[in-house]
PDB file of C-alpha atoms in Angstrom:
ATOM      1  CA  GLY V   1       8.397 -12.893 -23.919  1.00 46.00           C
ATOM      2  CA  THR V   2       6.796 -13.207 -27.330  1.00 49.00           C
ATOM      3  CA  ASP V   3       4.317 -10.782 -28.944  1.00 47.00           C
ATOM      4  CA  TYR V   4       1.234 -11.734 -30.935  1.00 48.00           C
ATOM      5  CA  VAL V   5      -0.900  -9.236 -32.889  1.00 49.00           C
ATOM      6  CA  PHE V   6      -4.618 -10.098 -33.170  1.00 51.00           C
ATOM      7  CA  ASP V   7      -5.220  -8.683 -36.636  1.00 49.00           C
ATOM      8  CA  ASN V   8      -8.814  -8.574 -37.988  1.00 48.00           C
ATOM      9  CA  TYR V   9     -10.379 -10.656 -35.219  1.00 51.00           C
ATOM     10  CA  GLY V  10     -13.675 -10.044 -33.486  1.00 54.00           C
ATOM     11  CA  SER V  11     -14.027  -9.700 -29.742  1.00 55.00           C
ATOM     12  CA  GLY V  12     -14.166 -12.886 -27.704  1.00 57.00           C
ATOM     13  CA  ASN V  13     -12.159 -15.398 -25.732  1.00 57.00           C
ATOM     14  CA  TYR V  14      -8.955 -16.755 -27.235  1.00 58.00           C
ATOM     15  CA  SER V  15      -6.286 -18.904 -25.648  1.00 59.00           C
ATOM     16  CA  ALA V  16      -2.546 -19.523 -25.713  1.00 61.00           C
ATOM     17  CA  SER V  17      -1.092 -22.924 -24.837  1.00 61.00           C
ATOM     18  CA  VAL V  18       2.463 -23.884 -23.953  1.00 58.00           C
ATOM     19  CA  THR V  19       3.259 -27.555 -24.545  1.00 59.00           C
ATOM     20  CA  HIS V  20       6.300 -28.790 -22.650  1.00 56.00           C
ATOM     21  CA  ASP V  21       8.510 -31.746 -23.649  1.00 52.00           C
ATOM     22  CA  PRO V  22       9.382 -34.310 -22.512  1.00 49.00           C
ATOM     23  CA  GLY V  23       6.080 -35.414 -21.042  1.00 53.00           C
ATOM     24  CA  GLY V  24       3.772 -33.363 -23.254  1.00 52.00           C
ATOM     25  CA  SER V  25       2.279 -31.380 -20.352  1.00 54.00           C
ATOM     26  CA  GLU V  26       0.302 -28.301 -21.368  1.00 57.00           C
ATOM     27  CA  ILE V  27      -0.369 -24.962 -19.704  1.00 61.00           C
ATOM     28  CA  SER V  28      -3.124 -22.722 -21.108  1.00 60.00           C
ATOM     29  CA  VAL V  29      -4.086 -19.103 -20.461  1.00 57.00           C
ATOM     30  CA  ASN V  30      -7.216 -17.277 -21.601  1.00 59.00           C
ATOM     31  CA  ILE V  31      -6.993 -14.074 -23.647  1.00 58.00           C
ATOM     32  CA  LEU V  32     -10.024 -11.761 -23.790  1.00 57.00           C
ATOM     33  CA  LEU V  33     -10.054  -9.533 -26.888  1.00 56.00           C
ATOM     34  CA  THR V  34     -12.396  -6.613 -26.241  1.00 54.00           C
ATOM     35  CA  SER V  35     -11.934  -4.518 -29.393  1.00 49.00           C
ATOM     36  CA  VAL V  36     -14.192  -5.453 -32.301  1.00 45.00           C
ATOM     37  CA  ASN V  37     -12.245  -5.193 -35.574  1.00 46.00           C
ATOM     38  CA  ASN V  38     -14.223  -7.543 -37.801  1.00 45.00           C
ATOM     39  CA  GLY V  39     -12.112  -6.875 -40.857  1.00 45.00           C
ATOM     40  CA  SER V  40     -11.537  -3.184 -40.187  1.00 48.00           C
ATOM     41  CA  PRO V  41      -8.008  -1.751 -40.032  1.00 46.00           C
ATOM     42  CA  VAL V  42      -6.194  -2.630 -36.834  1.00 43.00           C
ATOM     43  CA  PRO V  43      -6.258   0.309 -34.378  1.00 47.00           C
ATOM     44  CA  THR V  44      -2.963   2.103 -33.801  1.00 44.00           C
ATOM     45  CA  GLY V  45      -1.886   1.520 -30.212  1.00 43.00           C
ATOM     46  CA  GLY V  46      -1.359  -1.636 -28.248  1.00 40.00           C
ATOM     47  CA  ILE V  47      -4.812  -2.960 -27.463  1.00 43.00           C
ATOM     48  CA  ASP V  48      -4.480  -5.821 -29.967  1.00 47.00           C
ATOM     49  CA  VAL V  49      -1.040  -6.962 -28.844  1.00 51.00           C
ATOM     50  CA  VAL V  50      -0.671  -9.794 -26.351  1.00 55.00           C
ATOM     51  CA  ARG V  51       2.670 -10.667 -24.772  1.00 55.00           C
ATOM     52  CA  ILE V  52       3.170 -14.164 -23.342  1.00 59.00           C
ATOM     53  CA  TYR V  53       5.979 -14.941 -20.864  1.00 57.00           C
ATOM     54  CA  PHE V  54       7.129 -18.437 -19.951  1.00 57.00           C
ATOM     55  CA  THR V  55      10.348 -20.136 -18.892  1.00 58.00           C
ATOM     56  CA  VAL V  56      11.728 -23.579 -19.810  1.00 56.00           C
ATOM     57  CA  LEU V  57      13.431 -24.860 -16.660  1.00 54.00           C
ATOM     58  CA  ASN V  58      14.468 -28.371 -17.727  1.00 56.00           C
ATOM     59  CA  PRO V  59      17.811 -28.174 -19.633  1.00 52.00           C
ATOM     60  CA  ALA V  60      16.814 -31.158 -21.782  1.00 55.00           C
ATOM     61  CA  ALA V  61      13.328 -29.893 -22.629  1.00 58.00           C
ATOM     62  CA  SER V  62      11.725 -27.567 -25.149  1.00 59.00           C
ATOM     63  CA  ALA V  63       8.302 -25.985 -25.514  1.00 61.00           C
ATOM     64  CA  GLY V  64       5.858 -25.007 -28.237  1.00 60.00           C
ATOM     65  CA  LEU V  65       3.480 -22.035 -28.125  1.00 61.00           C
ATOM     66  CA  THR V  66       0.122 -22.119 -29.954  1.00 61.00           C
ATOM     67  CA  TYR V  67      -2.911 -19.806 -30.142  1.00 55.00           C
ATOM     68  CA  SER V  68      -6.509 -20.862 -30.745  1.00 58.00           C
ATOM     69  CA  ASP V  69      -9.881 -19.209 -31.262  1.00 55.00           C
ATOM     70  CA  PRO V  70     -13.119 -19.867 -29.317  1.00 53.00           C
ATOM     71  CA  LEU V  71     -13.709 -23.011 -31.435  1.00 50.00           C
ATOM     72  CA  SER V  72     -10.206 -24.319 -30.549  1.00 50.00           C
ATOM     73  CA  GLN V  73      -8.997 -23.792 -34.121  1.00 50.00           C
ATOM     74  CA  ILE V  74      -5.263 -23.147 -34.112  1.00 48.00           C
ATOM     75  CA  PHE V  75      -4.331 -20.048 -36.094  1.00 46.00           C
ATOM     76  CA  GLN V  76      -1.610 -17.549 -36.839  1.00 46.00           C
ATOM     77  CA  GLU V  77      -1.855 -13.929 -37.961  1.00 43.00           C
ATOM     78  CA  ASP V  78      -3.149 -14.859 -41.435  1.00 41.00           C
ATOM     79  CA  ASN V  79      -5.982 -16.908 -39.844  1.00 40.00           C
ATOM     80  CA  THR V  80      -4.924 -20.109 -41.639  1.00 41.00           C
ATOM     81  CA  THR V  81      -1.325 -21.096 -40.929  1.00 40.00           C
ATOM     82  CA  PRO V  82      -0.764 -23.145 -37.771  1.00 39.00           C
ATOM     83  CA  VAL V  83       1.525 -21.570 -35.222  1.00 42.00           C
ATOM     84  CA  ASP V  84       4.978 -23.144 -34.984  1.00 42.00           C
ATOM     85  CA  ASP V  85       6.829 -21.217 -32.271  1.00 45.00           C
ATOM     86  CA  ASN V  86       9.312 -23.512 -30.550  1.00 45.00           C
ATOM     87  CA  TYR V  87      11.550 -22.551 -27.648  1.00 43.00           C
ATOM     88  CA  ASN V  88      14.309 -24.243 -25.680  1.00 45.00           C
ATOM     89  CA  ASN V  89      17.063 -23.389 -23.227  1.00 43.00           C
ATOM     90  CA  SER V  90      19.393 -22.208 -25.993  1.00 43.00           C
ATOM     91  CA  ASP V  91      17.055 -19.266 -26.637  1.00 42.00           C
ATOM     92  CA  PRO V  92      17.959 -15.860 -25.115  1.00 43.00           C
ATOM     93  CA  VAL V  93      16.704 -15.477 -21.541  1.00 48.00           C
ATOM     94  CA  LEU V  94      15.418 -12.416 -19.743  1.00 56.00           C
ATOM     95  CA  PRO V  95      18.125 -10.624 -17.732  1.00 74.00           C
ATOM     96  CA  VAL V  96      16.053 -10.915 -14.545  1.00 86.00           C
ATOM     97  CA  GLU V  97      13.710 -13.747 -13.636  1.00 87.00           C
ATOM     98  CA  LEU V  98      11.063 -12.008 -11.530  1.00 90.00           C
ATOM     99  CA  VAL V  99       9.193 -14.612  -9.467  1.00 91.00           C
ATOM    100  CA  SER V 100       6.963 -12.332  -7.359  1.00 93.00           C
ATOM    101  CA  PHE V 101       5.844  -8.725  -7.072  1.00 95.00           C
ATOM    102  CA  GLU V 102       3.303  -7.619  -4.463  1.00 95.00           C
ATOM    103  CA  ALA V 103       2.085  -4.574  -2.581  1.00 94.00           C
ATOM    104  CA  LYS V 104       0.630  -4.325   0.908  1.00 92.00           C
ATOM    105  CA  LEU V 105      -0.704  -1.464   3.013  1.00 88.00           C
ATOM    106  CA  GLU V 106       0.902  -0.367   6.270  1.00 83.00           C
ATOM    107  CA  ALA V 107      -1.160   2.528   7.636  1.00 69.00           C
ATOM    108  CA  ASP V 108      -1.157   4.999   4.712  1.00 69.00           C
ATOM    109  CA  ASP V 109       2.130   3.709   3.293  1.00 83.00           C
ATOM    110  CA  VAL V 110       2.490   1.114   0.542  1.00 92.00           C
ATOM    111  CA  VAL V 111       5.208  -1.519   0.938  1.00 95.00           C
ATOM    112  CA  LEU V 112       6.352  -3.104  -2.327  1.00 96.00           C
ATOM    113  CA  GLN V 113       8.138  -6.459  -2.186  1.00 96.00           C
ATOM    114  CA  TRP V 114       9.557  -8.516  -5.033  1.00 96.00           C
ATOM    115  CA  ALA V 115      11.895 -11.446  -5.545  1.00 95.00           C
ATOM    116  CA  THR V 116      14.074 -12.735  -8.368  1.00 94.00           C
ATOM    117  CA  ALA V 117      15.337 -16.257  -9.028  1.00 91.00           C
ATOM    118  CA  GLY V 118      18.437 -15.028 -10.880  1.00 89.00           C
ATOM    119  CA  GLU V 119      19.854 -11.862 -12.437  1.00 92.00           C
ATOM    120  CA  THR V 120      22.162 -11.008 -15.323  1.00 90.00           C
ATOM    121  CA  ASN V 121      23.708  -7.555 -15.781  1.00 91.00           C
ATOM    122  CA  ASN V 122      21.012  -6.032 -13.571  1.00 94.00           C
ATOM    123  CA  ALA V 123      21.743  -2.420 -12.565  1.00 94.00           C
ATOM    124  CA  GLY V 124      18.497  -2.142 -10.637  1.00 95.00           C
ATOM    125  CA  PHE V 125      14.793  -1.394 -10.561  1.00 96.00           C
ATOM    126  CA  GLU V 126      13.054   1.929 -11.086  1.00 96.00           C
ATOM    127  CA  VAL V 127       9.848   1.885  -9.026  1.00 96.00           C
ATOM    128  CA  GLN V 128       7.035   3.610 -10.917  1.00 95.00           C
ATOM    129  CA  GLN V 129       3.641   4.812  -9.696  1.00 94.00           C
ATOM    130  CA  ARG V 130       0.405   5.982 -11.326  1.00 91.00           C
ATOM    131  CA  LEU V 131      -2.770   7.344  -9.711  1.00 88.00           C
ATOM    132  CA  LEU V 132      -5.815   5.503 -11.064  1.00 86.00           C
ATOM    133  CA  ALA V 133      -8.607   7.061  -8.985  1.00 80.00           C
ATOM    134  CA  SER V 134      -8.529   9.803  -6.370  1.00 70.00           C
ATOM    135  CA  GLY V 135     -10.063   9.349  -2.946  1.00 59.00           C
ATOM    136  CA  VAL V 136      -9.902  13.091  -2.260  1.00 52.00           C
ATOM    137  CA  ALA V 137     -12.874  15.210  -3.271  1.00 46.00           C
ATOM    138  CA  GLY V 138     -12.029  17.765  -5.924  1.00 46.00           C
ATOM    139  CA  ARG V 139      -8.717  16.183  -6.888  1.00 52.00           C
ATOM    140  CA  PRO V 140      -8.735  15.520 -10.654  1.00 51.00           C
ATOM    141  CA  VAL V 141      -7.256  12.374 -12.184  1.00 54.00           C
ATOM    142  CA  ASP V 142      -5.809  12.253 -15.690  1.00 53.00           C
ATOM    143  CA  ASP V 143      -6.851   8.903 -17.218  1.00 55.00           C
ATOM    144  CA  GLY V 144      -3.918   9.110 -19.600  1.00 57.00           C
ATOM    145  CA  ALA V 145      -1.378  10.083 -16.960  1.00 66.00           C
ATOM    146  CA  ALA V 146       2.114   8.746 -17.529  1.00 79.00           C
ATOM    147  CA  TRP V 147       3.928   6.499 -15.103  1.00 90.00           C
ATOM    148  CA  GLU V 148       5.931   8.486 -12.552  1.00 92.00           C
ATOM    149  CA  PRO V 149       9.346   7.235 -11.366  1.00 95.00           C
ATOM    150  CA  ILE V 150       9.520   7.535  -7.571  1.00 94.00           C
ATOM    151  CA  HIS V 151      12.465   5.416  -6.343  1.00 95.00           C
ATOM    152  CA  PHE V 152      15.445   3.441  -7.617  1.00 96.00           C
ATOM    153  CA  VAL V 153      16.539   0.190  -5.976  1.00 96.00           C
ATOM    154  CA  GLU V 154      19.963  -1.226  -6.866  1.00 96.00           C
ATOM    155  CA  GLY V 155      20.050  -4.724  -8.342  1.00 96.00           C
ATOM    156  CA  ALA V 156      22.450  -7.585  -7.643  1.00 95.00           C
ATOM    157  CA  GLY V 157      24.295  -7.396 -10.975  1.00 93.00           C
ATOM    158  CA  THR V 158      24.796 -10.980 -12.102  1.00 92.00           C
ATOM    159  CA  THR V 159      23.873 -13.798  -9.737  1.00 92.00           C
ATOM    160  CA  THR V 160      22.184 -17.195  -9.740  1.00 89.00           C
ATOM    161  CA  GLU V 161      21.082 -16.756  -6.118  1.00 92.00           C
ATOM    162  CA  PRO V 162      17.518 -15.689  -5.238  1.00 93.00           C
ATOM    163  CA  GLN V 163      17.230 -12.005  -4.308  1.00 95.00           C
ATOM    164  CA  HIS V 164      14.576 -10.234  -2.234  1.00 96.00           C
ATOM    165  CA  TYR V 165      13.747  -6.526  -2.435  1.00 97.00           C
ATOM    166  CA  ARG V 166      11.587  -4.132  -0.442  1.00 96.00           C
ATOM    167  CA  ASN V 167      10.604  -0.502  -1.032  1.00 96.00           C
ATOM    168  CA  ARG V 168       8.293   1.751   0.998  1.00 94.00           C
ATOM    169  CA  VAL V 169       6.159   4.472  -0.623  1.00 92.00           C
ATOM    170  CA  GLU V 170       5.214   6.933   2.106  1.00 84.00           C
ATOM    171  CA  ALA V 171       2.441   9.434   2.827  1.00 70.00           C
ATOM    172  CA  LEU V 172       0.145   8.753  -0.122  1.00 78.00           C
ATOM    173  CA  GLN V 173      -3.125  10.604  -0.463  1.00 74.00           C
ATOM    174  CA  PRO V 174      -6.266   8.401  -0.418  1.00 76.00           C
ATOM    175  CA  GLY V 175      -7.025   6.803  -3.765  1.00 81.00           C
ATOM    176  CA  ARG V 176      -6.304   3.810  -5.984  1.00 85.00           C
ATOM    177  CA  TYR V 177      -2.737   3.441  -7.268  1.00 90.00           C
ATOM    178  CA  ALA V 178      -0.861   1.184  -9.670  1.00 92.00           C
ATOM    179  CA  PHE V 179       2.815   0.292  -9.250  1.00 95.00           C
ATOM    180  CA  ARG V 180       5.287  -1.438 -11.526  1.00 95.00           C
ATOM    181  CA  LEU V 181       9.027  -2.060 -11.871  1.00 95.00           C
ATOM    182  CA  LYS V 182      11.278  -0.922 -14.693  1.00 94.00           C
ATOM    183  CA  GLN V 183      14.246  -3.288 -14.661  1.00 94.00           C
ATOM    184  CA  ILE V 184      17.364  -1.581 -16.092  1.00 93.00           C
ATOM    185  CA  ASP V 185      20.585  -3.254 -17.295  1.00 92.00           C
ATOM    186  CA  PHE V 186      24.033  -1.704 -16.914  1.00 91.00           C
ATOM    187  CA  ASP V 187      24.026  -1.030 -20.675  1.00 87.00           C
ATOM    188  CA  GLY V 188      20.786   0.954 -20.423  1.00 88.00           C
ATOM    189  CA  ALA V 189      18.417  -1.691 -21.820  1.00 87.00           C
ATOM    190  CA  PHE V 190      15.213  -2.047 -19.805  1.00 89.00           C
ATOM    191  CA  VAL V 191      11.967  -3.994 -19.519  1.00 88.00           C
ATOM    192  CA  HIS V 192       8.760  -3.244 -17.627  1.00 90.00           C
ATOM    193  CA  GLY V 193       7.396  -5.794 -15.187  1.00 89.00           C
ATOM    194  CA  PRO V 194       3.802  -6.599 -14.163  1.00 90.00           C
ATOM    195  CA  GLU V 195       1.566  -4.102 -12.373  1.00 91.00           C
ATOM    196  CA  VAL V 196      -0.011  -4.266  -8.910  1.00 93.00           C
ATOM    197  CA  GLU V 197      -2.800  -2.068  -7.573  1.00 92.00           C
ATOM    198  CA  VAL V 198      -3.672  -0.883  -4.066  1.00 91.00           C
ATOM    199  CA  ALA V 199      -6.468   1.282  -2.669  1.00 88.00           C
ATOM    200  CA  LEU V 200      -5.994   3.655   0.272  1.00 81.00           C
ATOM    201  CA  GLU V 201      -9.190   4.492   2.112  1.00 75.00           C
ATOM    202  CA  VAL V 202      -9.969   7.979   3.342  1.00 65.00           C
ATOM    203  CA  PRO V 203      -8.866   8.131   7.003  1.00 64.00           C
ATOM    204  CA  ARG V 204     -11.526   9.192   9.485  1.00 69.00           C
ATOM    205  CA  ALA V 205      -9.432   9.833  12.587  1.00 81.00           C
ATOM    206  CA  LEU V 206      -7.357  12.544  14.204  1.00 89.00           C
ATOM    207  CA  ALA V 207      -3.817  11.454  13.434  1.00 89.00           C
ATOM    208  CA  LEU V 208      -0.365  13.013  13.626  1.00 92.00           C
ATOM    209  CA  ARG V 209       2.293  10.997  11.840  1.00 89.00           C
ATOM    210  CA  PRO V 210       5.991  10.860  12.735  1.00 91.00           C
ATOM    211  CA  ASN V 211       7.931  13.432  10.762  1.00 93.00           C
ATOM    212  CA  TYR V 212      10.259  12.203   8.035  1.00 91.00           C
ATOM    213  CA  PRO V 213      13.149  12.221   7.865  1.00 92.00           C
ATOM    214  CA  ASN V 214      13.940  12.147  11.570  1.00 92.00           C
ATOM    215  CA  PRO V 215      16.593  13.160  12.614  1.00 93.00           C
ATOM    216  CA  PHE V 216      16.712  15.872   9.939  1.00 95.00           C
ATOM    217  CA  ASN V 217      18.739  18.847   8.702  1.00 94.00           C
ATOM    218  CA  PRO V 218      17.366  21.358   7.959  1.00 94.00           C
ATOM    219  CA  ARG V 219      14.000  20.288   6.491  1.00 95.00           C
ATOM    220  CA  THR V 220      11.434  17.673   7.491  1.00 95.00           C
ATOM    221  CA  THR V 221       7.820  16.846   6.572  1.00 94.00           C
ATOM    222  CA  ILE V 222       4.850  16.364   8.910  1.00 94.00           C
ATOM    223  CA  VAL V 223       1.558  14.743   7.850  1.00 90.00           C
ATOM    224  CA  PHE V 224      -1.733  14.916   9.769  1.00 92.00           C
ATOM    225  CA  THR V 225      -5.423  14.095   9.247  1.00 89.00           C
ATOM    226  CA  VAL V 226      -8.595  15.241  10.981  1.00 91.00           C
ATOM    227  CA  PRO V 227     -11.940  13.399  11.230  1.00 87.00           C
ATOM    228  CA  ASP V 228     -14.146  16.452  10.696  1.00 86.00           C
ATOM    229  CA  VAL V 229     -13.963  19.731   8.815  1.00 88.00           C
ATOM    230  CA  GLY V 230     -12.696  22.443  11.143  1.00 92.00           C
ATOM    231  CA  ARG V 231      -9.795  24.479  12.354  1.00 95.00           C
ATOM    232  CA  ALA V 232      -6.489  22.718  12.963  1.00 96.00           C
ATOM    233  CA  VAL V 233      -3.304  24.178  14.448  1.00 97.00           C
ATOM    234  CA  LEU V 234       0.121  22.575  14.047  1.00 98.00           C
ATOM    235  CA  THR V 235       2.803  24.152  16.242  1.00 97.00           C
ATOM    236  CA  VAL V 236       6.474  23.442  17.000  1.00 97.00           C
ATOM    237  CA  TYR V 237       7.964  24.101  20.479  1.00 97.00           C
ATOM    238  CA  ASP V 238      11.428  23.831  21.983  1.00 95.00           C
ATOM    239  CA  MET V 239      12.076  21.781  25.116  1.00 94.00           C
ATOM    240  CA  LEU V 240      11.434  24.824  27.324  1.00 94.00           C
ATOM    241  CA  GLY V 241       7.885  25.118  25.930  1.00 94.00           C
ATOM    242  CA  ARG V 242       8.610  28.185  23.824  1.00 95.00           C
ATOM    243  CA  GLU V 243       6.794  28.437  20.511  1.00 96.00           C
ATOM    244  CA  VAL V 244       9.203  28.050  17.588  1.00 95.00           C
ATOM    245  CA  ALA V 245       6.895  27.971  14.559  1.00 96.00           C
ATOM    246  CA  VAL V 246       3.231  27.686  13.590  1.00 97.00           C
ATOM    247  CA  LEU V 247       3.165  25.382  10.553  1.00 97.00           C
ATOM    248  CA  PHE V 248      -0.600  25.256  10.006  1.00 97.00           C
ATOM    249  CA  ASP V 249      -3.481  27.342  11.353  1.00 97.00           C
ATOM    250  CA  GLY V 250      -6.729  27.224   9.451  1.00 95.00           C
ATOM    251  CA  PRO V 251      -9.566  25.056   8.133  1.00 94.00           C
ATOM    252  CA  ALA V 252      -8.626  21.414   7.532  1.00 92.00           C
ATOM    253  CA  GLN V 253     -10.526  18.981   5.307  1.00 86.00           C
ATOM    254  CA  ALA V 254     -11.845  15.764   6.788  1.00 82.00           C
ATOM    255  CA  GLY V 255      -9.974  12.698   5.579  1.00 75.00           C
ATOM    256  CA  LYS V 256      -7.305  14.638   3.684  1.00 79.00           C
ATOM    257  CA  GLN V 257      -3.654  14.000   4.413  1.00 81.00           C
ATOM    258  CA  HIS V 258      -2.308  17.476   5.102  1.00 89.00           C
ATOM    259  CA  GLU V 259       1.425  17.580   4.379  1.00 91.00           C
ATOM    260  CA  VAL V 260       3.457  20.415   5.906  1.00 95.00           C
ATOM    261  CA  ASN V 261       7.177  21.165   5.574  1.00 95.00           C
ATOM    262  CA  PHE V 262       9.219  22.456   8.504  1.00 96.00           C
ATOM    263  CA  GLU V 263      12.339  24.497   7.691  1.00 95.00           C
ATOM    264  CA  ALA V 264      14.670  24.680  10.708  1.00 94.00           C
ATOM    265  CA  GLY V 265      17.799  26.177   9.198  1.00 92.00           C
ATOM    266  CA  SER V 266      17.881  29.026  11.742  1.00 93.00           C
ATOM    267  CA  LEU V 267      17.400  26.802  14.798  1.00 95.00           C
ATOM    268  CA  ALA V 268      19.995  25.135  16.986  1.00 95.00           C
ATOM    269  CA  THR V 269      20.621  21.404  17.087  1.00 95.00           C
ATOM    270  CA  GLY V 270      18.359  19.695  19.584  1.00 95.00           C
ATOM    271  CA  LEU V 271      15.072  18.012  20.410  1.00 96.00           C
ATOM    272  CA  TYR V 272      11.776  19.748  19.620  1.00 97.00           C
ATOM    273  CA  VAL V 273       8.119  18.809  19.939  1.00 97.00           C
ATOM    274  CA  TYR V 274       5.210  19.467  17.590  1.00 98.00           C
ATOM    275  CA  THR V 275       1.523  19.430  18.477  1.00 97.00           C
ATOM    276  CA  LEU V 276      -1.732  19.148  16.531  1.00 97.00           C
ATOM    277  CA  GLU V 277      -4.881  20.716  17.977  1.00 96.00           C
ATOM    278  CA  HIS V 278      -8.347  20.056  16.539  1.00 95.00           C
ATOM    279  CA  GLY V 279     -11.830  19.877  18.038  1.00 91.00           C
ATOM    280  CA  GLY V 280     -10.631  20.250  21.603  1.00 93.00           C
ATOM    281  CA  ARG V 281      -8.093  17.416  21.278  1.00 93.00           C
ATOM    282  CA  ARG V 282      -4.298  17.599  21.168  1.00 95.00           C
ATOM    283  CA  LEU V 283      -1.640  15.209  19.846  1.00 95.00           C
ATOM    284  CA  THR V 284       2.115  15.602  20.414  1.00 96.00           C
ATOM    285  CA  ARG V 285       5.265  14.092  18.897  1.00 96.00           C
ATOM    286  CA  SER V 286       8.973  14.886  19.012  1.00 96.00           C
ATOM    287  CA  LEU V 287      11.571  15.551  16.317  1.00 95.00           C
ATOM    288  CA  MET V 288      15.366  15.844  16.311  1.00 95.00           C
ATOM    289  CA  LEU V 289      17.313  18.527  14.452  1.00 96.00           C
ATOM    290  CA  MET V 290      20.962  17.530  13.893  1.00 94.00           C
ATOM    291  CA  LYS V 291      23.399  19.913  12.200  1.00 88.00           C
TER     292      LYS V 291
END
């Protein structure tokens, strides 16, 4: 990765080109600068910084990185000196070569999958999440909200073999989310990877999800949704049909994922059932308490 600061440039399309030897092949990417400086002081913050990542795979090859303006004039930060950034395989390499990072929806869960081509001193990946837009009426969103760490996935240490990772983010409320990876070395150094976004639509069905974890001891979580505003009742029974607990009894919002915790510390080990009643309909699932 190499940083470039666009100092005193106007808004517009710029480009960065990587020329690879031998063969002279070239790869170009477009850079859209949206802030209009036009000679004014550069804003504090990172909106004028562009970071370019590329890898030289051929051991005998090198590469050169150049930037150009909309008229294809090559420039550097003083607007006049040509760029002369050259790279080869003797340069330091990133500790992890991330080759893919994607997110897909499975019901109202998000499954993150990523792969690496090789790893050096990799302790693991901190999975981070940020809510971009809420799909639930009345739920505020902080535009400047910080990234929230939600899981940690152990890395492979040092290896030249491809590695594949998978992480499930469960029971998200409707909305648009961004996810990214924070790769952490054993010495504490870290780097943030690219971001992916997913959008969860507001469910419009009566649904009772499997509790998690299951089996459990002594606490588990149950999530349900209803298609219309109205009373909902969530009840737990033992296998003899005796009522054990009423977890929810009241008005439920349409499309909202209602999340309820069940504390079973005073109950005996065994199989129980829980039911959701709404609008004359009833759904039932089972759960296992193991002490």
